[in-house]
Amino acid sequence: MAISDRDPWLYTISSKRKLIDFNFQEIWRYRDLLILFVKRDIVTVYKQTILGPLWYVIQPLFTSVIFTLIFNNLGSISTGMVPNFLFNLAGITAWNYFKECLSGTSDTFNKNQNIFGKVYFPRVIMPMSVTISNLLKFFIQLGIFFGFYMYYLSIGAGVQPNTSLLLFPVYILMMALMGLGLGMILSSMTTKYRDMTVVIGFGVQLLMYMSAVPYPLSEAHKKFPGWVATFVEYNPLTQIIEGFRYMLLDTGTFTWFGFSYTLVISVLLFLVGIIIFNRTEKTFIDTV
Amino acid sequence: MVILKAENISKQYRLGLVGTGTLSHDLNRWWHRVRGKEDPYLKVGSVNDRSAKADSDYVWALQDINFEVQQGEVLGIIGKNGAGKSTLLKILSRVTSPTTGEIKTRGRIASLLEVGTGFHPELTGRENIYLNGAILGMTKAEIQSKEAEIIDFSGCERYVDTPVKRYSSGMRVRLAFAVAAFLEPDILVVDEVLAVGDAEFQKKAIGKMQDISRGEGRTVLFVSHNMAAVKSLCAKGIVLEHGKTAFEGTADDAVDFYLKNEKEQNTALIERTDRIGNQKLQVKAISFLNNKNDLVNDVISGEYLKVRLEIHKNSTVNYDRLFLAVNFLDSNLNFALSYTNDEMGYNLKELEQNKFIELEIPNFYLRAGSYNLRILITENDTQAENFVDLIENAATINVLAGDLWKSGKLNRKGSTAVFPGKLKVVDD
C-alpha cells in the first residue's frame, strides 16, 4: 500500500454538507450490505412462525374479503363490471406496497440508532433495503392477485387488461419513490421531535380512505362533497391506485395529465426526501 | 507520511431534555442562517467538566483538537471518563460530524467502537458473520475468503449454524471480535474491546491487536483505560482533558502525564465530587503515618506503614454490616494490594461512636514506585447498588526502594510484591 504525501485526501469529515450528497460509487461499494439487509428483512420476519411466508398472502386476502363485506355489501359501493373482491384486492395490493415502504422507512433513524451510533455506512442503504425487500413481498402478493385474476378471466367476469399495462413498471417505480421519499422525510423529522410518529400511526390509515382504495374515483365524485372529491382526485396516490386498476381491470379513469403529474410529484418527493435525509444523517445521533 | 489529519475539531452538545425550548433555539438558529449570520449558540457553551454545575445549556465535548497520524503509527488516546475520547472516535468513524473543523484522511477508517454491532438474533452465526462483515465495510468476496479463519479464531465452530440468540454473551463477543479482527482497513479505530471475554480470549485479542499494529503495519487509533495496554501497543499518545488536548507525545510520556495529573487532583479529598455510592458515609481524609505516628508521604519498601481514614457521617448506616476495602493500585491501575475487613475478620461496628479507621501494615512489601489508593465502603454486600462510598485515586503513596533482604542492595522498581523468603542451594 503506497500512499504518499502528495496523494489527495480520500475524504474529509467535516460539518459542511452538499445539498444532495448521493454518492453512487459508495453505495455501489456497499451493495453486498444492501443485499444482506434485504435478505435479513425477508428471512427474519416470519422466523419461528408456523405459516411463515404464507402470512404475506393471508394479509391482503383477508383485508379484501372484509372490504368487500363492508364497503360493497354493507355500503353498496358499485365497482362497475368488475367483481368486488378483485377490485379490492387490486387496490389493496398496490396500497400495501406504498404503505409498507412508507412505514418501513419512516422509522429508519429511530429503529437503527444502535447500529448507526457505532459504525458508518451510507445511511441511505437502510431505506433502500426496506423498499427492495417490500418489492419482493409485493411481487408475492401480486402473484396471488394474478391467480384470482386468471380465475375471473376464465369465467369471463368482465375484466381485461388494456394497453396502458406497458406503464406497469413506471407505476411500481412511482410507488417506491413516493413511499421512500415520504418515509425519509418522516424519519428525519422524527429524530428530534417525536410528534410525527404519532401522526404516522393513524395518518396512514386515514390516507388510505382518501386515496380511493376501497372505492372507485367515480363513486367519490358522485357521493363526496365537492372539495373532498377534488382532494381525492388530485391526491397522487389516487392516481396510482386508479391507474393500477385501470391497466389491469380496465375500470376507472386514466389521463396522461394525471400520470405525468404523479410522476413529477413522486420524483420531487424522492429528491426532497434525499436532501432532508442527507441533512439529518450526519448529526441525528446527537439528538435522537 | 501523514495518513490522517485532524484540524480544529470541536463538538458542541446541548444539555438537558429536548422539548419546546429546543424548538425555539432551533428556530432562532435557522433564522440566523437564513440571514447569513453565524449560529448564535456556537459562542456560548462551557468547558466540559462533568462535576461542575453548568452555566450554559451548551457544552463543548471537544474543543480545538489537532493531531496528525503517520501511516503505520499506533496512537493511544487516553483521558478520564467524559474527557471526549468517545466523541472523538465517533467523529473519526463518521457516526456524527464535528461542529467545526475537519478531519482529512488518505485511508479508509473502520472502527471497533463496540463489537457485535448489527448482529441479528434470529440469524445464524455464519449469516451474522456476513452481515456484520458487510456492515463494517467488507465485501462478500472478502468475507468469503476469510470465513474459515474467522470461525476458527472465534472458537465457535460448533455453533456456527445456530441462531445467535442461542449464544452465550461470551460467544457473541468472540464471534464479533473475530469478524472485526479480520477487517483490513487502512486505519483501525479500537475502543476498549479488550475488556470483554475470558482471560484466554483476551490474550488472543491482545495478540491479534499487536499483530495488526506491529506485523501488518496498520495505522491504529487505540482508546483505552488500560495504561499497560497503551504503553505496550502504542508509540504515540494523546491525553484529553475536558475536551481539550492536554498532552501530546510518546505513549510512555502520555501515560505518565495522565497519572501525574490524576494525582494532582487529590489535594482536597473532601471536595471530590466524582464519588460513587449513596454517600451516607464519606471518606473525608486519608493520611499516612510511620511507626512513630508522624505524617509521611512515602514509605520505604518493607517498612511500617499506617493508613488512617477519617470518615464523615451524613446519615446512619448499619455499622454492623459495613464492608471496607483498601486497595493499592500500581501506575498501570492494576491492583497490587488489597485489604478487606471481612477477610481480615474485623467488624466495623465501633465506627458508630468513632470516626477514624486505621490500617496497620507492619511490613509494606511492595516494590518502589507510586501507588494509588482506592477506597470502597459498602453496606450489607458488595453489590453496586449498595455502595456507600467509592473513591478512586483517593491518595498516593510513594514507595522508596529499600534493603529488604539486608543484603546491602536496594530492591528494584516494579509493581510486584517483595515477599519474605529464603534462597538456598541444597544437596539432594
XYZ file of C-alpha atoms in Angstrom:
716
model
C 0.000 0.000 0.000
C 1.895 3.020 -1.186
C 0.328 6.244 -0.076
C 2.406 9.360 -0.320
C 2.057 12.876 0.990
C 1.200 14.078 -2.476
C -1.817 11.815 -2.769
C -5.079 13.671 -2.482
C -7.160 13.161 0.641
C -9.527 10.227 0.266
C -12.313 12.016 2.070
C -12.900 14.754 4.581
C -15.025 14.594 7.692
C -16.498 17.978 8.448
C -19.736 19.694 9.302
C -20.127 21.113 5.832
C -22.510 19.367 3.513
C -23.645 19.403 -0.052
C -27.310 19.800 -0.869
C -27.594 16.361 -2.391
C -24.928 14.000 -1.177
C -25.875 10.885 -3.070
C -22.657 9.023 -3.606
C -23.419 6.266 -6.098
C -19.886 4.964 -6.041
C -20.012 4.457 -2.319
C -23.426 2.827 -2.420
C -22.151 0.505 -5.103
C -19.248 -0.438 -2.858
C -21.737 -1.364 -0.166
C -24.028 -3.332 -2.489
C -23.359 -6.559 -0.611
C -24.615 -4.945 2.549
C -27.757 -3.856 0.724
C -28.376 -7.406 -0.445
C -27.775 -8.807 3.032
C -30.176 -6.342 4.611
C -32.859 -7.268 2.088
C -32.265 -10.929 2.828
C -32.360 -10.299 6.554
C -35.633 -8.381 6.311
C -37.320 -11.124 4.367
C -35.925 -14.117 6.213
C -36.321 -12.889 9.769
C -39.855 -11.512 9.712
C -41.563 -14.849 9.907
C -38.924 -16.885 11.726
C -40.499 -19.046 14.398
C -43.928 -18.819 12.799
C -45.788 -21.874 11.505
C -47.281 -20.354 8.378
C -44.109 -18.455 7.519
C -44.273 -16.592 4.206
C -47.921 -17.579 3.834
C -48.635 -14.562 6.035
C -47.662 -12.369 3.090
C -50.610 -13.880 1.244
C -53.147 -14.057 4.045
C -52.909 -10.348 4.893
C -54.211 -8.891 1.591
C -56.747 -11.696 1.055
C -58.465 -11.198 4.383
C -58.391 -7.436 4.054
C -60.057 -7.728 0.639
C -62.747 -10.013 1.995
C -63.501 -7.569 4.817
C -63.507 -4.600 2.429
C -65.892 -6.439 0.133
C -68.217 -7.182 3.035
C -68.194 -3.688 4.452
C -67.908 -1.345 1.503
C -69.607 -3.282 -1.258
C -72.182 -5.412 0.560
C -72.959 -3.159 3.515
C -72.091 0.204 1.964
C -73.250 -0.853 -1.526
C -70.418 0.858 -3.375
C -70.563 -0.059 -7.013
C -67.375 -1.264 -8.696
C -68.964 -1.408 -12.122
C -68.427 -4.560 -14.166
C -65.521 -5.695 -12.055
C -66.080 -8.279 -9.295
C -65.912 -6.506 -5.919
C -63.355 -8.845 -4.471
C -60.913 -8.472 -7.369
C -61.381 -4.709 -7.334
C -60.470 -4.540 -3.666
C -57.585 -6.972 -3.989
C -56.029 -4.861 -6.740
C -56.323 -1.670 -4.687
C -55.016 -3.275 -1.532
C -52.053 -4.929 -3.225
C -50.916 -1.628 -4.672
C -51.659 0.336 -1.497
C -49.823 -2.194 0.658
C -46.605 -1.681 -1.226
C -46.719 2.068 -0.732
C -47.752 1.707 2.896
C -45.033 -0.816 3.724
C -42.382 1.347 2.073
C -43.594 4.384 3.971
C -43.910 2.813 7.393
C -40.755 0.743 6.916
C -38.605 3.749 6.102
C -40.281 6.268 8.380
C -38.527 4.920 11.481
C -35.155 4.323 9.841
C -33.253 6.566 12.240
C -35.027 5.638 15.428
C -35.003 1.919 14.817
C -31.374 1.762 13.788
C -29.864 4.208 16.239
C -27.919 1.393 17.829
C -26.158 0.403 14.691
C -25.945 3.939 13.255
C -24.378 5.032 16.529
C -21.476 2.693 16.107
C -20.473 2.220 12.515
C -20.547 4.206 9.353
C -22.041 3.015 6.120
C -24.138 5.057 3.691
C -27.285 5.529 5.766
C -29.472 5.525 2.703
C -28.775 1.788 2.386
C -31.335 1.200 5.130
C -34.417 2.773 3.495
C -33.282 1.361 0.155
C -33.204 -2.127 1.583
C -36.702 -1.668 3.001
C -38.006 -0.584 -0.386
C -36.405 -3.527 -2.149
C -37.477 -6.164 0.337
C -41.008 -4.795 0.186
C -40.842 -5.033 -3.579
C -40.283 -8.768 -3.237
C -43.254 -9.048 -0.877
C -45.258 -7.007 -3.356
C -44.451 -9.458 -6.137
C -45.604 -12.367 -3.999
C -48.879 -10.566 -3.337
C -49.142 -9.666 -6.987
C -48.812 -13.357 -7.794
C -51.857 -14.077 -5.646
C -53.713 -11.279 -7.367
C -52.922 -12.762 -10.752
C -54.137 -16.142 -9.548
C -57.588 -14.703 -8.868
C -57.313 -12.556 -11.966
C -56.858 -15.606 -14.163
C -59.799 -17.275 -12.474
C -62.086 -14.320 -13.129
C -60.768 -14.016 -16.688
C -61.549 -17.663 -17.333
C -65.133 -17.306 -16.123
C -65.469 -14.153 -18.232
C -66.248 -11.752 -15.425
C -65.866 -8.509 -17.349
C -62.186 -7.828 -16.620
C -59.456 -7.336 -19.144
C -56.093 -5.626 -19.220
C -55.509 -2.731 -21.567
C -52.521 -1.293 -23.366
C -51.538 1.028 -20.556
C -50.276 -2.115 -18.844
C -46.978 -1.212 -20.511
C -46.690 1.547 -17.911
C -46.797 -1.009 -15.104
C -43.049 -0.738 -14.193
C -43.342 3.042 -14.075
C -46.212 2.753 -11.616
C -44.167 0.486 -9.357
C -41.305 2.971 -9.530
C -43.637 5.844 -8.649
C -44.993 3.993 -5.630
C -41.462 3.149 -4.480
C -40.231 6.721 -4.925
C -43.224 8.144 -3.121
C -43.060 5.709 -0.202
C -39.309 6.085 0.077
C -39.329 9.864 -0.261
C -42.123 10.409 2.222
C -40.614 7.819 4.569
C -37.227 9.533 4.527
C -38.809 12.897 5.216
C -40.773 11.499 8.144
C -37.840 9.553 9.584
C -35.724 12.715 9.520
C -38.448 14.712 11.179
C -38.890 12.228 13.995
C -35.255 12.089 15.084
C -35.501 15.180 17.215
C -39.206 15.682 17.704
C -41.295 12.581 18.095
C -44.601 14.233 17.259
C -44.653 12.748 13.781
C -44.562 9.142 14.966
C -47.992 9.694 16.488
C -49.266 11.120 13.228
C -47.913 8.281 11.106
C -49.801 5.725 13.198
C -53.285 6.861 12.264
C -52.382 9.117 9.338
C -51.533 6.252 7.025
C -54.858 4.610 7.780
C -56.764 7.809 7.045
C -54.729 8.443 3.918
C -55.874 5.112 2.548
C -59.508 6.228 2.677
C -58.575 9.460 0.920
C -56.727 7.616 -1.833
C -59.668 5.811 -3.401
C -58.514 2.388 -2.278
C -61.851 0.826 -1.257
C -63.931 2.712 -3.837
C -63.567 3.925 -7.431
C -62.902 7.611 -8.050
C -66.200 7.881 -9.930
C -68.089 6.992 -6.740
C -66.175 9.693 -4.875
C -67.344 12.253 -7.406
C -70.924 11.102 -7.006
C -71.145 10.846 -3.224
C -68.466 13.064 -1.599
C -68.810 16.831 -1.061
C -67.143 18.671 -3.934
C -63.930 19.736 -2.230
C -63.313 16.300 -0.764
C -63.775 14.723 -4.175
C -61.319 17.219 -5.642
C -58.822 16.374 -2.927
C -59.204 12.673 -3.618
C -58.816 13.215 -7.329
C -55.642 15.248 -7.099
C -54.114 13.060 -4.428
C -51.240 11.462 -6.361
C -51.875 8.209 -4.549
C -55.372 8.060 -6.001
C -53.816 8.452 -9.425
C -51.573 5.471 -8.755
C -54.309 3.237 -7.373
C -56.734 4.217 -10.128
C -54.099 3.783 -12.802
C -53.196 0.410 -11.411
C -56.806 -0.768 -11.554
C -57.269 0.796 -14.962
C -54.424 -1.067 -16.610
C -55.340 -4.407 -15.038
C -59.108 -4.346 -14.772
C -59.979 -1.750 -17.402
C -62.058 0.203 -14.946
C -61.809 3.806 -13.810
C -60.007 6.628 -15.496
C -56.573 7.284 -16.858
C -55.292 10.625 -18.088
C -51.836 11.470 -19.315
C -52.081 14.636 -17.280
C -52.730 12.687 -14.094
C -49.939 10.291 -14.929
C -47.261 12.882 -15.605
C -48.342 14.979 -12.649
C -47.998 11.942 -10.349
C -44.612 11.107 -11.827
C -43.364 14.646 -11.179
C -44.665 14.606 -7.615
C -43.075 11.260 -6.798
C -39.694 12.318 -8.189
C -39.969 15.593 -6.256
C -40.872 13.783 -3.040
C -37.925 11.475 -3.517
C -35.489 14.342 -4.105
C -36.764 16.311 -1.128
C -36.529 13.105 0.916
C -32.903 12.580 -0.080
C -32.000 16.187 0.738
C -33.611 16.107 4.167
C -32.218 12.657 4.859
C -28.706 13.889 3.994
C -29.040 16.821 6.327
C -30.167 14.627 9.154
C -27.888 11.620 8.834
C -24.734 13.461 9.885
C -25.755 14.507 13.346
C -29.005 12.738 14.138
C -27.213 10.530 16.629
C -26.757 13.590 18.889
C -30.443 14.420 19.027
C -32.223 11.112 18.606
C 3.583 10.115 5.580
C 0.541 11.660 7.121
C -2.456 9.387 6.731
C -4.859 11.252 8.999
C -5.024 14.876 9.957
C -7.437 16.496 12.383
C -7.756 20.264 12.266
C -9.520 22.288 14.950
C -12.078 19.618 15.723
C -14.797 20.874 18.068
C -18.057 19.308 19.050
C -20.872 21.003 20.882
C -23.695 19.237 22.659
C -26.855 20.572 24.165
C -27.588 19.638 27.764
C -30.942 18.696 29.179
C -34.068 17.421 27.520
C -35.376 18.006 24.041
C -38.632 19.924 24.328
C -40.381 23.064 23.269
C -37.391 25.142 24.404
C -35.227 23.293 21.915
C -37.603 24.208 19.136
C -37.226 27.922 19.869
C -33.428 27.566 19.762
C -33.719 25.637 16.500
C -35.914 28.355 15.003
C -33.550 31.072 16.173
C -30.595 29.201 14.683
C -32.456 28.764 11.414
C -33.373 32.468 11.339
C -29.719 33.397 11.794
C -28.729 31.083 8.995
C -31.357 32.433 6.646
C -29.922 35.917 7.165
C -26.414 34.569 6.574
C -25.317 35.078 10.158
C -23.324 32.830 12.412
C -25.010 30.288 14.670
C -25.675 32.272 17.870
C -25.233 29.215 20.107
C -21.717 28.453 18.932
C -20.400 31.367 21.001
C -21.772 30.031 24.245
C -21.036 26.752 25.889
C -18.815 25.892 28.771
C -15.861 23.591 29.183
C -16.951 20.022 29.697
C -16.376 19.405 33.391
C -18.900 16.812 34.462
C -18.723 17.672 38.148
C -19.070 21.440 37.884
C -22.508 22.992 37.703
C -23.398 24.060 34.195
C -23.698 27.786 33.490
C -24.953 27.269 29.959
C -27.247 24.920 28.085
C -24.451 24.050 25.707
C -21.250 22.238 26.368
C -18.132 21.660 24.316
C -17.351 17.961 24.352
C -14.314 18.653 22.208
C -12.526 21.896 21.615
C -9.849 22.603 19.029
C -8.354 19.169 18.766
C -5.415 18.970 16.367
C -3.288 15.970 15.615
C -1.624 14.075 12.814
C -1.141 10.376 12.444
C 1.608 8.862 10.334
C 0.992 5.752 8.331
C 1.692 2.616 10.368
C 1.618 4.514 13.633
C -0.319 3.323 16.679
C -1.744 6.285 18.527
C -3.126 5.907 22.027
C -5.858 8.262 23.172
C -6.268 8.444 26.923
C -8.316 10.516 29.284
C -10.762 10.283 32.129
C -14.399 9.366 31.645
C -16.061 12.235 29.836
C -12.830 13.736 28.552
C -14.101 13.441 24.984
C -12.452 10.236 23.840
C -15.601 8.554 22.633
C -16.847 11.715 20.956
C -13.568 11.927 19.061
C -13.871 8.315 17.997
C -17.463 8.851 16.921
C -16.358 11.705 14.702
C -13.470 9.669 13.322
C -15.750 6.788 12.481
C -18.270 9.179 10.876
C -21.085 8.324 13.243
C -21.544 12.007 13.924
C -19.942 15.057 12.405
C -17.920 17.743 14.170
C -19.481 21.124 14.921
C -16.444 22.868 13.488
C -13.172 21.765 11.973
C -12.396 18.860 9.731
C -10.578 15.578 9.561
C -8.799 14.607 6.376
C -7.815 11.076 5.675
C -5.913 9.212 2.988
C -7.196 5.806 4.026
C -10.391 4.081 4.896
C -11.320 4.147 8.559
C -13.086 1.251 10.234
C -13.978 1.212 13.863
C -14.469 -1.385 16.531
C -16.446 1.030 18.679
C -18.365 -1.790 20.184
C -18.139 -5.169 18.613
C -21.233 -7.107 17.628
C -22.963 -4.170 16.002
C -25.824 -5.296 13.844
C -25.918 -8.886 14.976
C -29.392 -10.171 14.306
C -30.521 -12.670 16.936
C -32.569 -14.730 14.502
C -29.739 -15.287 12.034
C -27.150 -17.999 12.459
C -23.548 -17.350 13.398
C -22.433 -17.776 9.815
C -25.104 -15.455 8.440
C -24.158 -12.903 11.060
C -20.508 -13.091 10.072
C -21.536 -11.972 6.608
C -23.947 -9.317 7.814
C -21.562 -7.905 10.412
C -18.659 -8.007 7.986
C -20.674 -6.108 5.406
C -21.743 -3.534 7.983
C -18.099 -2.998 8.851
C -17.389 -2.383 5.185
C -16.200 -5.716 3.812
C -17.468 -7.110 0.540
C -18.944 -10.570 0.293
C -15.881 -11.873 -1.543
C -13.579 -10.588 1.188
C -15.595 -12.262 3.903
C -15.804 -15.474 1.933
C -12.045 -15.675 1.663
C -11.671 -15.248 5.412
C -14.692 -17.161 6.639
C -12.769 -20.222 7.792
C -10.195 -18.115 9.631
C -12.888 -16.051 11.317
C -14.770 -19.106 12.544
C -11.534 -20.667 13.719
C -10.417 -17.534 15.560
C -13.777 -17.186 17.292
C -13.671 -20.746 18.560
C -17.421 -21.097 17.964
C -17.237 -23.633 15.157
C -19.752 -25.927 16.735
C -22.428 -23.234 16.974
C -21.845 -21.532 13.683
C -25.126 -22.709 12.163
C -27.198 -21.961 15.269
C -29.086 -18.658 15.621
C -27.088 -16.117 17.557
C -29.910 -15.706 20.080
C -28.925 -19.097 21.495
C -25.342 -17.951 22.068
C -23.918 -17.069 25.448
C -22.864 -13.447 25.710
C -19.228 -14.510 25.715
C -19.659 -16.415 22.471
C -21.323 -13.440 20.844
C -18.381 -11.242 21.747
C -15.900 -13.818 20.488
C -17.662 -14.092 17.165
C -17.988 -10.343 16.835
C -14.367 -9.666 17.658
C -13.307 -12.384 15.240
C -15.142 -10.657 12.395
C -13.678 -7.294 13.314
C -10.165 -8.656 13.732
C -10.101 -9.720 10.103
C -11.107 -6.331 8.797
C -8.431 -4.758 6.696
C -8.986 -1.018 6.727
C -6.129 1.445 6.312
C -6.917 2.940 9.699
C -8.423 0.941 12.519
C -10.154 2.620 15.451
C -10.358 0.497 18.589
C -12.215 1.387 21.767
C -11.884 -0.828 24.812
C -12.771 -4.051 23.076
C -10.202 -5.823 25.156
C -12.343 -5.515 28.236
C -14.506 -8.420 27.155
C -14.284 -12.162 27.069
C -12.440 -14.571 29.307
C -8.718 -14.443 30.052
C -7.796 -16.831 27.272
C -9.699 -14.846 24.691
C -8.336 -11.529 25.937
C -4.837 -12.837 25.428
C -5.771 -13.873 21.918
C -7.348 -10.473 21.246
C -4.344 -8.519 22.527
C -2.065 -10.743 20.476
C -4.135 -10.031 17.390
C -4.030 -6.303 18.154
C -0.255 -6.480 18.348
C -0.070 -8.357 15.050
C -2.247 -5.759 13.425
C -0.204 -2.846 14.688
C 3.289 -4.308 14.509
C 3.418 -7.041 11.911
C 0.980 -5.682 9.406
C 1.998 -2.049 9.706
C -1.586 -0.872 10.040
C -2.431 2.535 11.412
C -4.362 2.121 14.653
C -6.071 4.608 16.952
C -6.432 2.951 20.312
C -8.578 4.246 23.129
C -8.280 2.597 26.489
C -8.195 2.922 30.242
C -5.692 0.136 30.398
C -2.432 2.022 30.753
C -0.376 -1.136 30.418
C -2.016 -1.910 27.077
C -1.487 1.663 25.847
C 2.166 1.525 26.852
C 2.789 -1.788 25.163
C 0.782 -1.216 21.980
C 1.209 2.462 21.184
C 4.115 4.579 20.095
C 2.444 7.953 20.437
C -0.157 9.159 22.877
C -2.632 11.996 23.327
C -4.154 12.926 26.660
C -7.581 14.533 26.509
C -8.861 16.584 29.387
C -12.251 18.302 29.448
C -12.388 18.078 25.669
C -9.004 19.642 25.042
C -5.644 18.181 24.217
C -3.678 18.298 27.451
C -0.638 16.423 26.262
C 0.797 15.031 23.055
C 3.957 12.973 22.849
C 5.274 9.459 23.191
C 2.921 6.899 24.711
C 5.091 6.482 27.831
C 5.175 10.221 28.485
C 1.443 10.476 27.867
C 0.684 7.743 30.398
C 2.968 9.395 32.941
C 1.339 12.754 32.340
C -2.097 11.232 32.727
C -1.288 9.506 36.001
C 0.515 12.520 37.444
C -2.396 14.688 36.527
C -4.820 12.349 38.224
C -2.832 12.617 41.420
C -2.716 16.385 41.490
C -6.438 16.433 41.770
C -6.259 14.585 45.068
C -5.288 17.521 47.222
C -8.723 18.155 48.666
C -10.306 14.776 49.123
C -13.432 16.072 50.779
C -14.165 18.303 47.784
C -14.039 15.447 45.335
C -17.361 15.028 43.540
C -16.555 12.006 41.422
C -17.517 9.623 44.191
C -19.823 6.704 43.578
C -22.341 5.428 46.112
C -25.153 6.717 48.293
C -22.726 8.881 50.343
C -24.222 8.061 53.739
C -20.609 7.894 54.817
C -17.731 9.656 53.117
C -14.013 9.241 53.352
C -13.084 12.754 54.392
C -9.332 12.495 54.635
C -6.572 9.967 54.278
C -3.209 10.208 55.966
C -0.142 8.009 56.045
C 1.826 7.569 59.291
C 5.075 5.870 60.215
C 5.715 3.829 63.349
C 6.362 6.996 65.347
C 2.943 8.331 64.311
C 4.464 11.078 62.160
C 2.701 12.056 58.947
C 4.590 10.793 55.899
C 4.216 10.903 52.120
C 6.376 7.939 51.348
C 7.401 4.655 52.804
C 10.464 2.522 52.283
C 9.762 -0.857 50.819
C 9.448 -3.392 53.608
C 8.910 -0.882 56.420
C 5.975 0.069 58.639
C 3.016 1.992 57.239
C -0.233 3.071 58.802
C -3.143 4.345 56.705
C -5.619 6.463 58.609
C -9.060 7.178 57.186
C -11.299 9.898 58.549
C -14.953 9.123 57.988
C -17.577 11.811 57.613
C -21.101 10.700 58.575
C -24.002 12.108 56.559
C -26.620 9.691 57.845
C -26.880 6.447 59.741
C -25.953 3.089 58.330
C -25.957 -0.434 59.674
C -22.417 -0.320 61.086
C -22.570 -3.999 61.901
C -22.854 -4.829 58.186
C -20.283 -2.376 56.891
C -17.687 -3.542 54.397
C -14.442 -1.717 53.769
C -11.815 -2.338 51.104
C -8.494 -0.510 50.900
C -6.754 -1.234 47.626
C -3.357 -0.160 46.367
C -3.148 0.235 42.584
C 0.074 0.452 40.625
C 0.854 3.014 37.942
C -0.917 0.878 35.340
C -4.006 0.898 37.557
C -3.703 -2.793 38.312
C -4.468 -3.964 41.832
C -1.249 -4.550 43.700
C -2.521 -4.996 47.219
C -5.928 -5.328 48.779
C -7.195 -5.265 52.358
C -10.820 -6.007 53.216
C -12.290 -6.054 56.687
C -14.385 -9.170 56.072
C -11.392 -11.223 55.023
C -9.456 -9.880 57.974
C -12.363 -10.838 60.232
C -12.840 -7.380 61.639
C -16.273 -5.879 62.266
C -16.542 -2.105 61.910
C -19.471 -1.649 64.338
C -17.386 0.573 66.670
C -17.273 3.165 63.916
C -20.711 4.190 65.154
C -19.102 6.103 68.042
C -15.825 6.987 66.314
C -14.657 8.492 63.073
C -11.197 7.121 62.411
C -10.192 3.796 60.884
C -6.579 2.737 60.862
C -4.958 0.097 58.705
C -1.642 -1.022 60.091
C 0.836 -2.696 57.754
C 3.910 -3.825 59.709
C 5.918 -4.532 56.554
C 4.942 -2.796 53.355
C 6.222 -5.347 50.895
C 5.605 -3.565 47.570
C 8.472 -2.583 45.325
C 9.496 1.016 44.744
C 7.049 3.090 42.734
C 3.993 5.129 43.343
C 0.672 3.578 44.225
C -2.852 4.968 44.239
C -5.374 4.222 46.923
C -8.868 3.130 46.082
C -11.294 3.066 48.987
C -14.632 1.284 48.879
C -17.248 1.277 51.622
C -20.425 -0.711 51.119
C -23.341 -1.773 53.271
C -24.618 -5.376 53.505
C -22.826 -6.692 50.443
C -20.564 -5.556 47.640
C -23.314 -5.098 45.055
C -23.014 -1.820 43.159
C -26.412 -0.607 44.410
C -25.187 -0.903 47.993
C -22.072 1.208 47.517
C -21.795 3.801 50.237
C -18.635 5.496 49.014
C -16.212 4.526 46.308
C -13.342 6.825 45.585
C -10.644 6.151 43.041
C -7.197 7.711 43.353
C -8.054 8.765 46.875
C -4.406 9.247 47.794
C -0.957 8.402 46.546
C 1.764 6.702 48.500
C 5.288 6.825 47.229
C 7.286 3.686 47.914
C 11.042 4.074 48.020
C 13.430 1.253 47.267
C 14.568 -0.485 50.427
C 17.088 -3.035 51.532
C 14.532 -5.629 52.482
C 16.938 -8.533 52.476
C 19.612 -6.733 54.478
C 21.913 -7.583 51.596
C 23.196 -4.113 51.051
C 21.290 -3.903 47.785
C 18.181 -1.885 47.156
C 15.347 -3.811 45.582
C 14.358 -2.867 42.072
C 11.381 -0.876 40.967
C 8.219 -2.605 39.808
C 4.716 -3.281 40.882
C 5.040 -6.762 42.291
C 5.289 -7.558 45.962
C 8.629 -8.382 47.517
C 7.685 -11.171 49.796
C 9.991 -12.533 52.510
C 11.633 -15.791 51.622
C 14.932 -17.603 51.601
C 17.081 -18.784 48.714
C 19.376 -21.744 49.272
C 21.320 -24.256 47.202
C 20.826 -27.687 48.665
C 22.422 -31.026 48.057
C 19.889 -33.677 47.156
